[in-house]
Amino acid sequence: MLVTGDNSLQLFLGWEGVGLASYLLIHFWFTRLQADKAAIKAMPVNRVGDFGLAPGISGCFTLFQTVDFSTIFACASAPRNSWISCNMRLNAITLICILLLIGAVGKSAQIGSHTWSPDAMEGPTPVSASIHAATMVTAGVFMIARCSPLFEYPPTALIVITFAGATTSFLAATTGILQNDLKRVIAYSTCSQLGYMIFACGISNYSVSVFHLMNHAFFKALLFLSAGSVIHAMSDEQDMRKMGGLASSFPFTYAMMLMGSLSLIGFPFLTGFYSKDVILELAYTKYTISGNFAFWLGSVSVLFTSYYSFRLLFLTFIVPTNSFGRDILR
Amino acid sequence: MMLEHVLVVSAYLFSIGIYGLITSRNMVRALILGIDGLSIGPILLTGFITTLATLAAWPVTRDSRLFHFLMLAMYSGQIGLFSSRDLLLFFIMWELELIPVYLLISVWGGKKRLYSATKFILYTAGSSVFLLLGVLGIGLYASNEPTLNFETSANQSYPVALEIIFYIGFLIAFAVKSPIIPFHTWLPDTHGEAHYSTCMLLAGILLKMGAYGLVRINMEFLPRAHSIFAPWLMIVGTIQIIYAASASPGQRNLKKRIAYSSVSHMGFIIIGIGSLSDMGLNGAFLQIISHGFIGAALFFLAGTSYDRIRLVYLDEMGGMAVPVPKIFTTFSILSMASLALPGMSGFVAELIVFFGIITSQNFFLIQKILITLLMAIGTILTPIYSLSMLRQMFYGYKFFNAPNSYFLILDRESYLFLSLSFYL
């Protein structure tokens, strides 16, 4: 309903629905207190995002008297309400787009509302794979892409989006290089890649952003699932420092994870290359401050991405065995 | 019970026909009853909730006949209130509610029952004095002859100063009943100590009586005063949502937590009433009905879990998901309904109130934006207390010796609640 709705109310319905699904699935093992705390953190942080989205939708309703997407997009250029506050002239449509952006920030775990994403790794790995790689976290990006005719009008909002996305990709990547938990590295990597998608939207290339979204869904789900296989094989041990030398024990998983990581860092001719490289090229060729900022931060994030991806691979698979014998199941 | 309810309603309609034939000059003799679109919703709500509350009172074995009699007395009071077309009858039915609730709380309540019952009755009776003053004032002020009839009083126009005086009087009465901050303090004590079927009736119906009175009397009879006071109502409603939603996570008593959530949801109704727009009023009314179901259902589940584990304080509970899975499921779903998850009736009601405020012609843009943002803060705060309530009750690993659910009837009843908290 999130993606097929043709008005923003159905979008909101689907939005909350995926938030609910993530809440219920994160505490799948509900006797585990960490999981419950994480689930409770997830729901209100999503709600903080909705604190932006709901007034954004109400604002749309005020301006356009309708919530239907086709109508809104058709007459998006019409309203010119503006008021002056804090020595800045705020158009109504700028405010609406910033509010919608806050919604996306909450849902897609951008910096500012990213705190739920690492804790959401308490859920089972298939949950992480589907919800936190492919479907829910992309809801924010999808919403921005869907409302792209609306976002084209306020240049201020686009600059804000670009800054937010670029900052997220950089900060999440720097956090990811120091994580010790296997799934948390992948979670921060998701935040970082979402930052890429958001700033690709911010430089007005929505189709590229959606392209990266699709690619990311696939290789991130691959990473999560193979991480799940490793974790399960290590009898629920998630700390990477305690793993090692698994390349000979789990060759298939190793191969999958290698492919996923290579795709994530944009290795030539894998899917990540096509989408990430295009984003960086477009950022470079957009001669605005925000475009250049995004380019530099994005490139540095690529460096960090490859660092943490290979760190993950090394610590898990290649380094001589660090784990205790009793941790390895057969 | 439902059949009886239908009979009662038809009897009332019949009696309207009879009274229509009799023109009476004495205002005391003509007690006129009537139902219109505004009252049919709460009447049906009342019937349904009372039915379920009676079923919920199944395990009451001490003086159960008195218990059910008092519940029936409340029921007749509520139906009479929602269907009265006459100010005196309105007032009589309003007063009729007080004594049964006092007895219900003080005989079958929790540990502090006498204190909360006395607090309830003093508070509410004190506010009813203002109601009586307002009723007599409006009744005596009619044009040709003193009359308490709704129709003539509604078409009466009063001077603005008089309207304001009446409005304040009625507002105090309704502010205590449908709790408007700062007159809400009777509610957590009362709900915390009453037996859960009484809580269902209180939260489901009595609170809505106050809101209904606000719409019926303050909006219909005193429109100019209402338009003066409406911005204040909206502000108070917004503060109420945030205040009660912030007070709720601090409660250790489970029923008090749900009581504060009731206060918070009533804030939406107050905002809808004060929004001076058609859509806002619709949203308020939908929230009246929706919150009636949700609040009553939450109290029912809180009560049934209390029946099984005999623990009132949340920090002693934990890990109940395994022994009582049905309660767990229904509680989760109802908490989702309470936090206005889309797909449930609460969301529709809140959304219509949102849109009602936004499209209201009577306020400046800045005010509307401010109120909308504050309401949105309310929607952030609501999941915090309801989800942490869920977590404290159900998750974790403490195990209890809970008797297995032999109240299968009541579980089916709770499924009925569930099906009604969804919007079609």
PDB file of C-alpha atoms in Angstrom, chain A residues 94-265:
ATOM      1  CA  THR A  94       9.618  24.625   1.241  1.00  0.00           C
ATOM      2  CA  LEU A  95       8.226  23.978   4.647  1.00  0.00           C
ATOM      3  CA  ILE A  96       6.165  21.072   3.409  1.00  0.00           C
ATOM      4  CA  CYS A  97       9.109  19.489   1.675  1.00  0.00           C
ATOM      5  CA  ILE A  98      11.287  19.877   4.717  1.00  0.00           C
ATOM      6  CA  LEU A  99       8.606  18.261   6.813  1.00  0.00           C
ATOM      7  CA  LEU A 100       8.395  15.380   4.376  1.00  0.00           C
ATOM      8  CA  LEU A 101      12.134  15.123   4.558  1.00  0.00           C
ATOM      9  CA  ILE A 102      11.935  14.810   8.326  1.00  0.00           C
ATOM     10  CA  GLY A 103       9.591  11.930   7.737  1.00  0.00           C
ATOM     11  CA  ALA A 104      12.073  10.293   5.440  1.00  0.00           C
ATOM     12  CA  VAL A 105      14.876  10.919   7.922  1.00  0.00           C
ATOM     13  CA  GLY A 106      12.981   9.100  10.606  1.00  0.00           C
ATOM     14  CA  LYS A 107      12.050   6.180   8.489  1.00  0.00           C
ATOM     15  CA  SER A 108      15.254   5.748   6.529  1.00  0.00           C
ATOM     16  CA  ALA A 109      17.525   6.102   9.527  1.00  0.00           C
ATOM     17  CA  GLN A 110      19.328   9.220   8.486  1.00  0.00           C
ATOM     18  CA  ILE A 111      21.501  11.047  10.956  1.00  0.00           C
ATOM     19  CA  GLY A 112      19.165  12.556  13.472  1.00  0.00           C
ATOM     20  CA  SER A 113      16.969   9.521  13.638  1.00  0.00           C
ATOM     21  CA  HIS A 114      19.435   6.799  12.953  1.00  0.00           C
ATOM     22  CA  THR A 115      19.482   5.433  16.443  1.00  0.00           C
ATOM     23  CA  TRP A 116      16.937   2.746  15.875  1.00  0.00           C
ATOM     24  CA  SER A 117      18.769   1.046  13.070  1.00  0.00           C
ATOM     25  CA  PRO A 118      21.699  -0.580  14.872  1.00  0.00           C
ATOM     26  CA  ASP A 119      19.472  -1.642  17.726  1.00  0.00           C
ATOM     27  CA  ALA A 120      17.037  -3.123  15.283  1.00  0.00           C
ATOM     28  CA  MET A 121      19.616  -5.760  14.619  1.00  0.00           C
ATOM     29  CA  GLU A 122      18.252  -7.569  17.639  1.00  0.00           C
ATOM     30  CA  GLY A 123      15.719  -9.103  15.371  1.00  0.00           C
ATOM     31  CA  PRO A 124      16.287 -12.277  13.444  1.00  0.00           C
ATOM     32  CA  THR A 125      18.459 -11.921  10.388  1.00  0.00           C
ATOM     33  CA  PRO A 126      15.791 -12.556   7.766  1.00  0.00           C
ATOM     34  CA  VAL A 127      13.898  -9.692   9.358  1.00  0.00           C
ATOM     35  CA  SER A 128      16.915  -7.481   9.043  1.00  0.00           C
ATOM     36  CA  ALA A 129      17.406  -8.628   5.502  1.00  0.00           C
ATOM     37  CA  SER A 130      13.956  -7.858   4.346  1.00  0.00           C
ATOM     38  CA  ILE A 131      12.926  -4.918   6.402  1.00  0.00           C
ATOM     39  CA  HIS A 132      16.091  -3.094   7.066  1.00  0.00           C
ATOM     40  CA  ALA A 133      17.766  -3.667   3.793  1.00  0.00           C
ATOM     41  CA  ALA A 134      15.088  -3.680   1.257  1.00  0.00           C
ATOM     42  CA  THR A 135      11.665  -2.543   2.198  1.00  0.00           C
ATOM     43  CA  MET A 136      11.243  -0.322   5.154  1.00  0.00           C
ATOM     44  CA  VAL A 137      14.293   1.808   5.107  1.00  0.00           C
ATOM     45  CA  THR A 138      13.707   2.501   1.504  1.00  0.00           C
ATOM     46  CA  ALA A 139      10.248   3.802   2.271  1.00  0.00           C
ATOM     47  CA  GLY A 140      11.683   7.213   2.984  1.00  0.00           C
ATOM     48  CA  VAL A 141      13.616   7.334  -0.234  1.00  0.00           C
ATOM     49  CA  PHE A 142      10.615   6.056  -2.101  1.00  0.00           C
ATOM     50  CA  MET A 143       8.432   8.748  -0.656  1.00  0.00           C
ATOM     51  CA  ILE A 144      10.839  11.461  -1.719  1.00  0.00           C
ATOM     52  CA  ALA A 145      11.125   9.972  -5.164  1.00  0.00           C
ATOM     53  CA  ARG A 146       7.373   9.688  -5.421  1.00  0.00           C
ATOM     54  CA  CYS A 147       6.868  13.270  -4.443  1.00  0.00           C
ATOM     55  CA  SER A 148       9.670  14.385  -6.707  1.00  0.00           C
ATOM     56  CA  PRO A 149       7.526  16.824  -8.690  1.00  0.00           C
ATOM     57  CA  LEU A 150       6.784  18.449  -5.378  1.00  0.00           C
ATOM     58  CA  PHE A 151      10.412  18.527  -4.348  1.00  0.00           C
ATOM     59  CA  GLU A 152      11.518  20.204  -7.516  1.00  0.00           C
ATOM     60  CA  TYR A 153       9.982  23.490  -6.587  1.00  0.00           C
ATOM     61  CA  PRO A 154      11.805  24.537  -3.443  1.00  0.00           C
ATOM     62  CA  PRO A 155      15.544  24.666  -4.130  1.00  0.00           C
ATOM     63  CA  THR A 156      16.134  25.199  -0.414  1.00  0.00           C
ATOM     64  CA  ALA A 157      14.635  21.864   0.421  1.00  0.00           C
ATOM     65  CA  LEU A 158      16.787  20.142  -2.163  1.00  0.00           C
ATOM     66  CA  ILE A 159      19.906  21.637  -0.657  1.00  0.00           C
ATOM     67  CA  VAL A 160      18.818  20.461   2.775  1.00  0.00           C
ATOM     68  CA  ILE A 161      18.202  16.985   1.428  1.00  0.00           C
ATOM     69  CA  THR A 162      21.609  16.839  -0.186  1.00  0.00           C
ATOM     70  CA  PHE A 163      23.370  17.951   2.926  1.00  0.00           C
ATOM     71  CA  ALA A 164      21.437  15.534   5.077  1.00  0.00           C
ATOM     72  CA  GLY A 165      22.122  12.612   2.799  1.00  0.00           C
ATOM     73  CA  ALA A 166      25.779  13.341   2.332  1.00  0.00           C
ATOM     74  CA  THR A 167      26.347  13.855   6.044  1.00  0.00           C
ATOM     75  CA  THR A 168      24.588  10.614   6.803  1.00  0.00           C
ATOM     76  CA  SER A 169      26.618   8.619   4.368  1.00  0.00           C
ATOM     77  CA  PHE A 170      29.828  10.006   5.799  1.00  0.00           C
ATOM     78  CA  LEU A 171      28.981   9.749   9.475  1.00  0.00           C
ATOM     79  CA  ALA A 172      27.418   6.325   9.260  1.00  0.00           C
ATOM     80  CA  ALA A 173      30.394   5.008   7.355  1.00  0.00           C
ATOM     81  CA  THR A 174      32.813   6.345   9.934  1.00  0.00           C
ATOM     82  CA  THR A 175      30.798   4.712  12.677  1.00  0.00           C
ATOM     83  CA  GLY A 176      30.694   1.472  10.790  1.00  0.00           C
ATOM     84  CA  ILE A 177      34.442   1.067  10.614  1.00  0.00           C
ATOM     85  CA  LEU A 178      34.725   0.680  14.344  1.00  0.00           C
ATOM     86  CA  GLN A 179      31.872  -1.691  15.031  1.00  0.00           C
ATOM     87  CA  ASN A 180      32.574  -5.126  16.347  1.00  0.00           C
ATOM     88  CA  ASP A 181      29.203  -6.696  15.879  1.00  0.00           C
ATOM     89  CA  LEU A 182      28.715  -8.267  12.498  1.00  0.00           C
ATOM     90  CA  LYS A 183      25.174  -7.142  11.964  1.00  0.00           C
ATOM     91  CA  ARG A 184      25.812  -3.672  13.227  1.00  0.00           C
ATOM     92  CA  VAL A 185      28.442  -3.089  10.593  1.00  0.00           C
ATOM     93  CA  ILE A 186      25.912  -4.008   7.982  1.00  0.00           C
ATOM     94  CA  ALA A 187      23.325  -1.802   9.676  1.00  0.00           C
ATOM     95  CA  TYR A 188      25.582   1.233   9.564  1.00  0.00           C
ATOM     96  CA  SER A 189      26.399   0.360   6.023  1.00  0.00           C
ATOM     97  CA  THR A 190      22.700   0.502   5.265  1.00  0.00           C
ATOM     98  CA  CYS A 191      22.462   3.946   6.850  1.00  0.00           C
ATOM     99  CA  SER A 192      25.371   5.080   4.782  1.00  0.00           C
ATOM    100  CA  GLN A 193      23.980   3.768   1.512  1.00  0.00           C
ATOM    101  CA  LEU A 194      20.648   5.344   2.292  1.00  0.00           C
ATOM    102  CA  GLY A 195      22.514   8.585   2.670  1.00  0.00           C
ATOM    103  CA  TYR A 196      23.725   8.062  -0.870  1.00  0.00           C
ATOM    104  CA  MET A 197      20.209   7.588  -2.076  1.00  0.00           C
ATOM    105  CA  ILE A 198      18.955  10.638  -0.284  1.00  0.00           C
ATOM    106  CA  PHE A 199      21.595  12.901  -1.646  1.00  0.00           C
ATOM    107  CA  ALA A 200      21.057  11.523  -5.096  1.00  0.00           C
ATOM    108  CA  CYS A 201      17.486  12.710  -4.689  1.00  0.00           C
ATOM    109  CA  GLY A 202      18.765  15.997  -3.458  1.00  0.00           C
ATOM    110  CA  ILE A 203      20.698  16.618  -6.633  1.00  0.00           C
ATOM    111  CA  SER A 204      17.483  16.060  -8.510  1.00  0.00           C
ATOM    112  CA  ASN A 205      18.337  12.697  -9.956  1.00  0.00           C
ATOM    113  CA  TYR A 206      15.500  10.687  -8.578  1.00  0.00           C
ATOM    114  CA  SER A 207      15.704   7.830 -11.027  1.00  0.00           C
ATOM    115  CA  VAL A 208      19.337   7.207 -10.178  1.00  0.00           C
ATOM    116  CA  SER A 209      18.420   7.175  -6.545  1.00  0.00           C
ATOM    117  CA  VAL A 210      15.749   4.573  -7.130  1.00  0.00           C
ATOM    118  CA  PHE A 211      18.199   2.578  -9.219  1.00  0.00           C
ATOM    119  CA  HIS A 212      20.638   2.526  -6.342  1.00  0.00           C
ATOM    120  CA  LEU A 213      17.783   1.609  -4.057  1.00  0.00           C
ATOM    121  CA  MET A 214      16.998  -1.488  -6.065  1.00  0.00           C
ATOM    122  CA  ASN A 215      20.590  -2.564  -6.327  1.00  0.00           C
ATOM    123  CA  HIS A 216      21.233  -1.906  -2.698  1.00  0.00           C
ATOM    124  CA  ALA A 217      18.249  -3.996  -1.735  1.00  0.00           C
ATOM    125  CA  PHE A 218      19.695  -6.986  -3.443  1.00  0.00           C
ATOM    126  CA  PHE A 219      23.241  -6.871  -2.249  1.00  0.00           C
ATOM    127  CA  LYS A 220      22.331  -5.790   1.239  1.00  0.00           C
ATOM    128  CA  ALA A 221      19.854  -8.598   1.597  1.00  0.00           C
ATOM    129  CA  LEU A 222      22.573 -10.930   0.408  1.00  0.00           C
ATOM    130  CA  LEU A 223      24.935  -9.597   3.030  1.00  0.00           C
ATOM    131  CA  PHE A 224      22.384  -9.879   5.796  1.00  0.00           C
ATOM    132  CA  LEU A 225      21.377 -13.389   4.905  1.00  0.00           C
ATOM    133  CA  SER A 226      24.900 -14.648   4.693  1.00  0.00           C
ATOM    134  CA  ALA A 227      25.676 -12.888   7.946  1.00  0.00           C
ATOM    135  CA  GLY A 228      22.730 -14.713   9.379  1.00  0.00           C
ATOM    136  CA  SER A 229      24.089 -17.989   8.170  1.00  0.00           C
ATOM    137  CA  VAL A 230      27.442 -17.247   9.777  1.00  0.00           C
ATOM    138  CA  ILE A 231      25.855 -16.177  13.044  1.00  0.00           C
ATOM    139  CA  HIS A 232      23.671 -19.197  13.208  1.00  0.00           C
ATOM    140  CA  ALA A 233      26.591 -21.450  12.481  1.00  0.00           C
ATOM    141  CA  MET A 234      28.583 -19.789  15.226  1.00  0.00           C
ATOM    142  CA  SER A 235      25.727 -20.549  17.636  1.00  0.00           C
ATOM    143  CA  ASP A 236      24.458 -16.977  17.815  1.00  0.00           C
ATOM    144  CA  GLU A 237      27.820 -15.381  18.302  1.00  0.00           C
ATOM    145  CA  GLN A 238      27.725 -12.022  16.623  1.00  0.00           C
ATOM    146  CA  ASP A 239      31.002 -10.476  17.631  1.00  0.00           C
ATOM    147  CA  MET A 240      33.404 -10.432  14.739  1.00  0.00           C
ATOM    148  CA  ARG A 241      36.478 -10.496  16.867  1.00  0.00           C
ATOM    149  CA  LYS A 242      35.526 -13.922  18.024  1.00  0.00           C
ATOM    150  CA  MET A 243      35.222 -15.302  14.560  1.00  0.00           C
ATOM    151  CA  GLY A 244      37.884 -16.012  12.054  1.00  0.00           C
ATOM    152  CA  GLY A 245      39.154 -18.538   9.648  1.00  0.00           C
ATOM    153  CA  LEU A 246      35.750 -19.490   8.481  1.00  0.00           C
ATOM    154  CA  ALA A 247      36.659 -19.325   4.829  1.00  0.00           C
ATOM    155  CA  SER A 248      37.538 -22.959   4.784  1.00  0.00           C
ATOM    156  CA  SER A 249      34.576 -23.997   6.897  1.00  0.00           C
ATOM    157  CA  PHE A 250      31.889 -22.124   5.005  1.00  0.00           C
ATOM    158  CA  PRO A 251      33.140 -21.596   1.481  1.00  0.00           C
ATOM    159  CA  PHE A 252      29.740 -20.933   0.000  1.00  0.00           C
ATOM    160  CA  THR A 253      28.849 -18.321   2.567  1.00  0.00           C
ATOM    161  CA  TYR A 254      32.241 -16.763   2.127  1.00  0.00           C
ATOM    162  CA  ALA A 255      31.755 -16.529  -1.597  1.00  0.00           C
ATOM    163  CA  MET A 256      28.339 -14.942  -1.172  1.00  0.00           C
ATOM    164  CA  MET A 257      29.585 -12.452   1.325  1.00  0.00           C
ATOM    165  CA  LEU A 258      32.511 -11.571  -0.858  1.00  0.00           C
ATOM    166  CA  MET A 259      30.224 -10.890  -3.770  1.00  0.00           C
ATOM    167  CA  GLY A 260      27.918  -8.815  -1.632  1.00  0.00           C
ATOM    168  CA  SER A 261      30.737  -6.758  -0.229  1.00  0.00           C
ATOM    169  CA  LEU A 262      32.344  -6.218  -3.594  1.00  0.00           C
ATOM    170  CA  SER A 263      29.072  -5.034  -4.954  1.00  0.00           C
ATOM    171  CA  LEU A 264      28.604  -2.753  -1.968  1.00  0.00           C
ATOM    172  CA  ILE A 265      31.907  -1.004  -2.468  1.00  0.00           C
TER     173      ILE A 265
END
